[in-house]
Coordinates of C-alpha atoms in Angstrom, one line a residue:
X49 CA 179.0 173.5 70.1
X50 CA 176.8 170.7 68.7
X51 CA 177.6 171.8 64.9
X52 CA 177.2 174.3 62.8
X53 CA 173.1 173.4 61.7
X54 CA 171.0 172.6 64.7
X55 CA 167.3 171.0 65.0
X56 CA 165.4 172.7 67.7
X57 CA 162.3 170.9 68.9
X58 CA 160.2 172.7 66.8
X59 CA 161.7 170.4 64.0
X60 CA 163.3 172.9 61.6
X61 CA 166.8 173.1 60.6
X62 CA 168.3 176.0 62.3
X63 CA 172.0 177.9 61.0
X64 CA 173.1 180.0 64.0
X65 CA 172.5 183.4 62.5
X66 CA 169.0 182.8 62.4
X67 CA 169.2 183.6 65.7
X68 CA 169.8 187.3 64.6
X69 CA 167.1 187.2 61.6
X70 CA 163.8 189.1 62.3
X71 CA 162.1 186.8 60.2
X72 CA 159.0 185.2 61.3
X73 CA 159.2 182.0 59.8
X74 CA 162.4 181.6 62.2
X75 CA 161.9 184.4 65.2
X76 CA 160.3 181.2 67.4
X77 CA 162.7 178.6 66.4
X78 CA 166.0 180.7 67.3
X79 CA 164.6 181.3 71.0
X80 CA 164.1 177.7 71.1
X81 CA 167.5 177.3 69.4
X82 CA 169.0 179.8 71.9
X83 CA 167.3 178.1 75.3
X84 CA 167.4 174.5 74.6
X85 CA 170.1 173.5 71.7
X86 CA 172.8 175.4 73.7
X87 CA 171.4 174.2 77.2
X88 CA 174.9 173.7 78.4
X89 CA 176.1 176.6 77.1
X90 CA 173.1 178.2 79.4
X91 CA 170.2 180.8 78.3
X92 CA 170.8 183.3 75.5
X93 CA 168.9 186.3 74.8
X94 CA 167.5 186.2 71.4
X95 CA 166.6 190.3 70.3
X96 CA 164.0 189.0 67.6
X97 CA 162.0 187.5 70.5
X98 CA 162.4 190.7 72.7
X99 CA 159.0 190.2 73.7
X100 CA 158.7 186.7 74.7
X101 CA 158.0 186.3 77.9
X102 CA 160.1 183.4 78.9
X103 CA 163.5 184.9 77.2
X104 CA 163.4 188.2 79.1
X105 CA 165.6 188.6 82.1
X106 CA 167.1 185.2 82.1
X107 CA 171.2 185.2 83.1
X108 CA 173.2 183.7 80.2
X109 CA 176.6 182.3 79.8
X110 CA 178.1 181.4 76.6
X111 CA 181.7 179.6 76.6
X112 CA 183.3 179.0 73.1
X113 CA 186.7 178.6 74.2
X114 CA 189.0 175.9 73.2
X115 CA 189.0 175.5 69.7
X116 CA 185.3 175.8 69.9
X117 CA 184.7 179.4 67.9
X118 CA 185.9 179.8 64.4
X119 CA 186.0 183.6 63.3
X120 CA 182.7 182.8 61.0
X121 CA 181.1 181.7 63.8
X122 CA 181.7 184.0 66.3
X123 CA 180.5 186.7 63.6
X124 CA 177.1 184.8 63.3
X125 CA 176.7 185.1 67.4
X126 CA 177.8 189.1 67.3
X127 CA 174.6 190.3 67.7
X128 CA 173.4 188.6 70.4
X129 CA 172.4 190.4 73.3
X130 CA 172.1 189.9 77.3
X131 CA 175.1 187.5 77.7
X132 CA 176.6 188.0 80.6
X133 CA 179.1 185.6 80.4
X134 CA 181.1 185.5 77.0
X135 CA 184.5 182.8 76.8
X136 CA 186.9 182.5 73.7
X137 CA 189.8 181.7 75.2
X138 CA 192.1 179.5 72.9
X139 CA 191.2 179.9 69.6
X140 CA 193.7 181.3 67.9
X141 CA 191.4 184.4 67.1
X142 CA 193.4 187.5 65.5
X143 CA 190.3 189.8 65.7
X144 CA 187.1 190.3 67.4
X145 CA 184.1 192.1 65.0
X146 CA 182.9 195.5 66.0
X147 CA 179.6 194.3 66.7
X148 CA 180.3 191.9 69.5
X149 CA 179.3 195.2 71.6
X150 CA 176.1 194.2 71.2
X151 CA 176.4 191.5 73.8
X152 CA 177.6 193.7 76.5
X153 CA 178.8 191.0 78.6
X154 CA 179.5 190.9 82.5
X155 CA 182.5 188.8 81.8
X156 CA 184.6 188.7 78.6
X157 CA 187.1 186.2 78.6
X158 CA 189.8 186.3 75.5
X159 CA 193.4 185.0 76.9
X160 CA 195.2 182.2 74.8
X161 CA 194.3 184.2 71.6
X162 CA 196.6 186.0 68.9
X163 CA 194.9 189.4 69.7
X164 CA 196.9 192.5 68.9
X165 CA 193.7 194.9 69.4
X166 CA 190.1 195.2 70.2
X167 CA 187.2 197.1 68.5
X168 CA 186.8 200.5 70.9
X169 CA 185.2 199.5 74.5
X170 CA 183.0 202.2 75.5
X171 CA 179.9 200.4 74.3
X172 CA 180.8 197.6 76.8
X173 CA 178.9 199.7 79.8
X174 CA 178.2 196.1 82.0
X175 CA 181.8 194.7 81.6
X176 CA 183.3 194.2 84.9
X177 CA 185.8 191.2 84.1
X178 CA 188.4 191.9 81.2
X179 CA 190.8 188.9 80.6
X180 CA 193.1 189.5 77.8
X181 CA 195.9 187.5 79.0
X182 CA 198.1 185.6 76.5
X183 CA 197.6 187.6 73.6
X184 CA 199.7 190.1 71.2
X185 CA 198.3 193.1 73.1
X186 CA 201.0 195.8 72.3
X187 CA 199.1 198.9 74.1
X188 CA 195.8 198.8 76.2
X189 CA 192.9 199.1 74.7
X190 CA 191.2 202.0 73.6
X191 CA 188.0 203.6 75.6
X192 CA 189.0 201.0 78.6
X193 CA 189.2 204.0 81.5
X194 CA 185.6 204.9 80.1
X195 CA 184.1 201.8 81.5
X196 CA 182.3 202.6 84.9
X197 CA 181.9 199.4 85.6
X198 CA 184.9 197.6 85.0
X199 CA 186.4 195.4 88.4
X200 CA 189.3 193.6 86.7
X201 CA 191.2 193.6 84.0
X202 CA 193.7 191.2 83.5
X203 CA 196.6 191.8 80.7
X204 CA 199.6 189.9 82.1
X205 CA 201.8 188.0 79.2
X206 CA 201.2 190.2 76.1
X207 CA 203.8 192.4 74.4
X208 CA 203.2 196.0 76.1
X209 CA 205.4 198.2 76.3
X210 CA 203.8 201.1 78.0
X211 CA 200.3 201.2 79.3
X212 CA 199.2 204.5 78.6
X213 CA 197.8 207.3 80.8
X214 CA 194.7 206.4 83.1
X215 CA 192.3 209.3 81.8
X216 CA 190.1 209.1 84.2
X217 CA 189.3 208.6 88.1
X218 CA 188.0 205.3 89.0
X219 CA 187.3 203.8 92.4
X220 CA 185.7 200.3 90.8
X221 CA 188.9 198.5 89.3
X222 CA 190.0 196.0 91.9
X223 CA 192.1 194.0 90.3
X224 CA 195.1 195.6 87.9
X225 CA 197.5 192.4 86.1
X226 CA 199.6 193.7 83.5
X227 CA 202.7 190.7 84.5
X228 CA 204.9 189.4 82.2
X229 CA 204.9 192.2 79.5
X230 CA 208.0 194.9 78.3
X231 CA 207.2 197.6 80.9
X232 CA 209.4 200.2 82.0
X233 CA 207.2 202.2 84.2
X234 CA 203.9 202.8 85.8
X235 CA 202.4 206.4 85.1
X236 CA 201.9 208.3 87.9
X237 CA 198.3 208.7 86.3
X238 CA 197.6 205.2 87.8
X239 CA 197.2 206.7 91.1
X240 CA 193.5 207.6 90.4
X241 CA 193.3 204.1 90.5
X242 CA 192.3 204.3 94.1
X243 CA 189.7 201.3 94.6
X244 CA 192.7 198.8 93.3
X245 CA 192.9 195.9 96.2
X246 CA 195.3 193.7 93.9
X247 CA 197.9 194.6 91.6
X248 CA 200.4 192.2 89.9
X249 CA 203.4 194.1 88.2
X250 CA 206.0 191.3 88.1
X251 CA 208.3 189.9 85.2
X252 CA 208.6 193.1 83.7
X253 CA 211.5 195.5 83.2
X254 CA 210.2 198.4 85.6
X255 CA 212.9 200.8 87.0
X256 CA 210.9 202.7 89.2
X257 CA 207.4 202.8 90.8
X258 CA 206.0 206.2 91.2
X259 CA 204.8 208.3 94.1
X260 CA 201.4 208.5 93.3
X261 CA 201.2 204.3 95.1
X262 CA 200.2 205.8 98.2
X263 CA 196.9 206.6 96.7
X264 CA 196.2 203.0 96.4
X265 CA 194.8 203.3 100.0
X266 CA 192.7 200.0 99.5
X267 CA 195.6 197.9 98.6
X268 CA 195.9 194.6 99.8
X269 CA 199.0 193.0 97.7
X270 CA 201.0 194.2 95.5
X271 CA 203.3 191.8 93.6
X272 CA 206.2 194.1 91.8
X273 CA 208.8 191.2 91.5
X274 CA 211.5 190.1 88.9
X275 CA 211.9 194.1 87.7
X276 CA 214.9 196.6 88.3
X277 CA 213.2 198.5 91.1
X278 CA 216.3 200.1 92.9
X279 CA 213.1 201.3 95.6
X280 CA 210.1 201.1 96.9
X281 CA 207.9 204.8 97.1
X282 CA 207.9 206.2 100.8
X283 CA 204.3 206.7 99.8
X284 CA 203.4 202.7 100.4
X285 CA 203.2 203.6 104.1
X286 CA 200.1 205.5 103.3
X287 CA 198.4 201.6 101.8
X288 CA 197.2 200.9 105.3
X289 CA 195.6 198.1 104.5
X290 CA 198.2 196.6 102.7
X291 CA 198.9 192.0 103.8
X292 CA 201.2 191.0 101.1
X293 CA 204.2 193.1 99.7
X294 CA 205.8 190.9 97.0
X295 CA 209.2 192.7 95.7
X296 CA 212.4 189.8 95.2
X297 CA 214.2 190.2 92.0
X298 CA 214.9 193.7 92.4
X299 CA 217.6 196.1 93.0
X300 CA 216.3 197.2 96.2
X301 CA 218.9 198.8 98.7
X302 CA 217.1 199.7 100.9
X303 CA 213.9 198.3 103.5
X304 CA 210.7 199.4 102.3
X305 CA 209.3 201.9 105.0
X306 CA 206.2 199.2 105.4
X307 CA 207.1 199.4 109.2
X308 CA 203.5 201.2 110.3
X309 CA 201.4 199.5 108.2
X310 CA 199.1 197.9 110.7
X311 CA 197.9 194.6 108.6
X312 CA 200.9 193.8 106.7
X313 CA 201.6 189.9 106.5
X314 CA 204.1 188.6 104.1
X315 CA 206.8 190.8 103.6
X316 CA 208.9 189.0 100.6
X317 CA 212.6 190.7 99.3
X318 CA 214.6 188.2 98.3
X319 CA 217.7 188.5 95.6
X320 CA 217.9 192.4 96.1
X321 CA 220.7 194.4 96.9
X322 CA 219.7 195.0 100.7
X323 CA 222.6 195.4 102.9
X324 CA 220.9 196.5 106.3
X325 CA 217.9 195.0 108.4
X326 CA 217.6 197.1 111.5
X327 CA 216.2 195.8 114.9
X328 CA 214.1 198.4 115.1
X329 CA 212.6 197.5 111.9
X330 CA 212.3 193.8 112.9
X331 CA 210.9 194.9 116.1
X332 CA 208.1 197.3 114.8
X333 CA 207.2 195.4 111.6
X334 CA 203.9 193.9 111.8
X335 CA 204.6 191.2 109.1
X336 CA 204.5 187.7 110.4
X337 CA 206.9 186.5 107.4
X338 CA 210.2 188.7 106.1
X339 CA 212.4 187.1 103.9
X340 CA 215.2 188.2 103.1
X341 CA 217.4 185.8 101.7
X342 CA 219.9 186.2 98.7
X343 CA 220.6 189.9 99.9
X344 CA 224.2 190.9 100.6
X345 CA 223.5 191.6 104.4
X346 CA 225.8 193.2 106.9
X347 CA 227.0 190.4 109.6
X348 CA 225.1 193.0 112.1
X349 CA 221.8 192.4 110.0
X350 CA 222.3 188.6 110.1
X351 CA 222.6 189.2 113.6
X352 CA 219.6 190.7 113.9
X353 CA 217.9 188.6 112.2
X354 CA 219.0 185.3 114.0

């Protein structure tokens, strides 16, 4: 930010919620303010200048993270609209206002804040990238499943304790990381969750994982370490395309039955309660790295292993 009053070229002394005024003695100077006084910041779509030919369709990015966004201010850039690209990450913010819906971002970055909820997110119809990590987030927030659009969403180190049941089908959520938080369990809702390639449960306090996995069927890692998983669903064997199965600090007794799963790669089980590693298993298992170390093993399983 180059301060809170900025001089466009046009010469006038511009506050940044002229940008949102309709008046005409200032409509010019905020698109000026908007393309040129933020140049780094890049191109931001002014709504009092909808019809200005060299505002319309331009991408936008706007990054006020670090320290760089007060509340005030971030209330004066609300009601901008078409930025795609929309950072606050470290600034200590408690609350967002309602009308930053009105910038329907691609990308809304918020991690590093002191956020314990957000205004309702079905009026974010663009947003693919959610990042809420580091915050206060007790629950998910609400109207999240009713974004269409939505690719990743990122909640890892906040406070939740449950996350809620997935209300609807969605096949465009890729990414799912909700690590670090207070959960128990993942709803068996989640399985409609069926586009999900990555998903990063670890440092939580899960005691079981349901079923409803194996309809994860474009799964490429999943990371459910440091929980109290005594085992892992039969249903993974359904994940076909699963590379990287990340499960160590656990109370796993048993193998996963990953055995037919054609691309898996790292296979990582460490600090469990695993007793057994068959050679059949070791013979069949497709995964070019099994590690196993930390696990109360049988001297026939060492055996085989060696």
């Amino acid at each position: 930010i180059l301060g809170w009053w900025w001089r466009p070229p046009c010469g006038h002394s511009v506050h940044p919620s002229c940008a949102l005024s309709n008046s005409p003695s200032c409509g010019r100077c905020a698109a000026d303010f908007d393309l040129q006084a933020l140049e780094r910041m890049g191109h931001v779509f002014c709504p009092s200048r909808a019809d200005s030919d060299d505002t319309v369709g331009r991408s936008s990015s706007l990054d006020l993270g670090d320290g760089k966004c007060t509340p005030e201010m971030l209330s004066c850039f609300a009601g901008l609209c078409g930025v795609s690209r929309l950072v606050l990450d470290r600034n200590s913010l408690q609350e967002l206002p309602t009308d930053i819906a009105t910038m329907n971002p691609v990308l809304l970055s918020l991690s590093g804040n002191r956020l314990r909820a957000l205004p309702p997110l079905e009026r974010f119809r663009r947003l693919q990238r959610l990042v809420l990590s580091h915050n206060c987030m007790r629950e998910l927030p609400a109207g999240l499943w009713a974004l269409a659009s939505l690719k990743e969403l990122r909640a890892d180190h906040n406070e939740l304790g449950t996350l809620g049941e997935c209300s609807v089908a969605s096949s465009s959520l890729e990414v799912l990381s909700v690590a670090h938080n207070f959960l128990k369990a993942i709803p068996a809702s989640f399985g409609k969750l069926q586009g999900l390639t990555r998903v990063e449960l670890q440092g939580n306090q899960i005691e079981m994982l349901p079923e409803a996995i194996g309809h994860w069927v474009r799964l490429r890692e999943l990371n459910c370490s440091r929980n109290s998983i005594p085992e892992i669903p039969s249903s993974l064997a359904r994940c076909s395309e699963l590379e990287v199965l990340l499960a160590f600090e656990n109370r796993l007794s048993v193998m996963p039955a990953v055995v037919s799963l054609p691309k898996l790669r790292d296979l990582i089980l460490y600090t469990n309660n695993i007793s057994e590693v068959t050679k059949e298993f070791l013979d069949f298992c497709s995964a070019r790295q099994i590690l196993v170390e930390g696990n109360p093993l049988s001297s026939r399983s060492r055996a085989n292993i060696e």
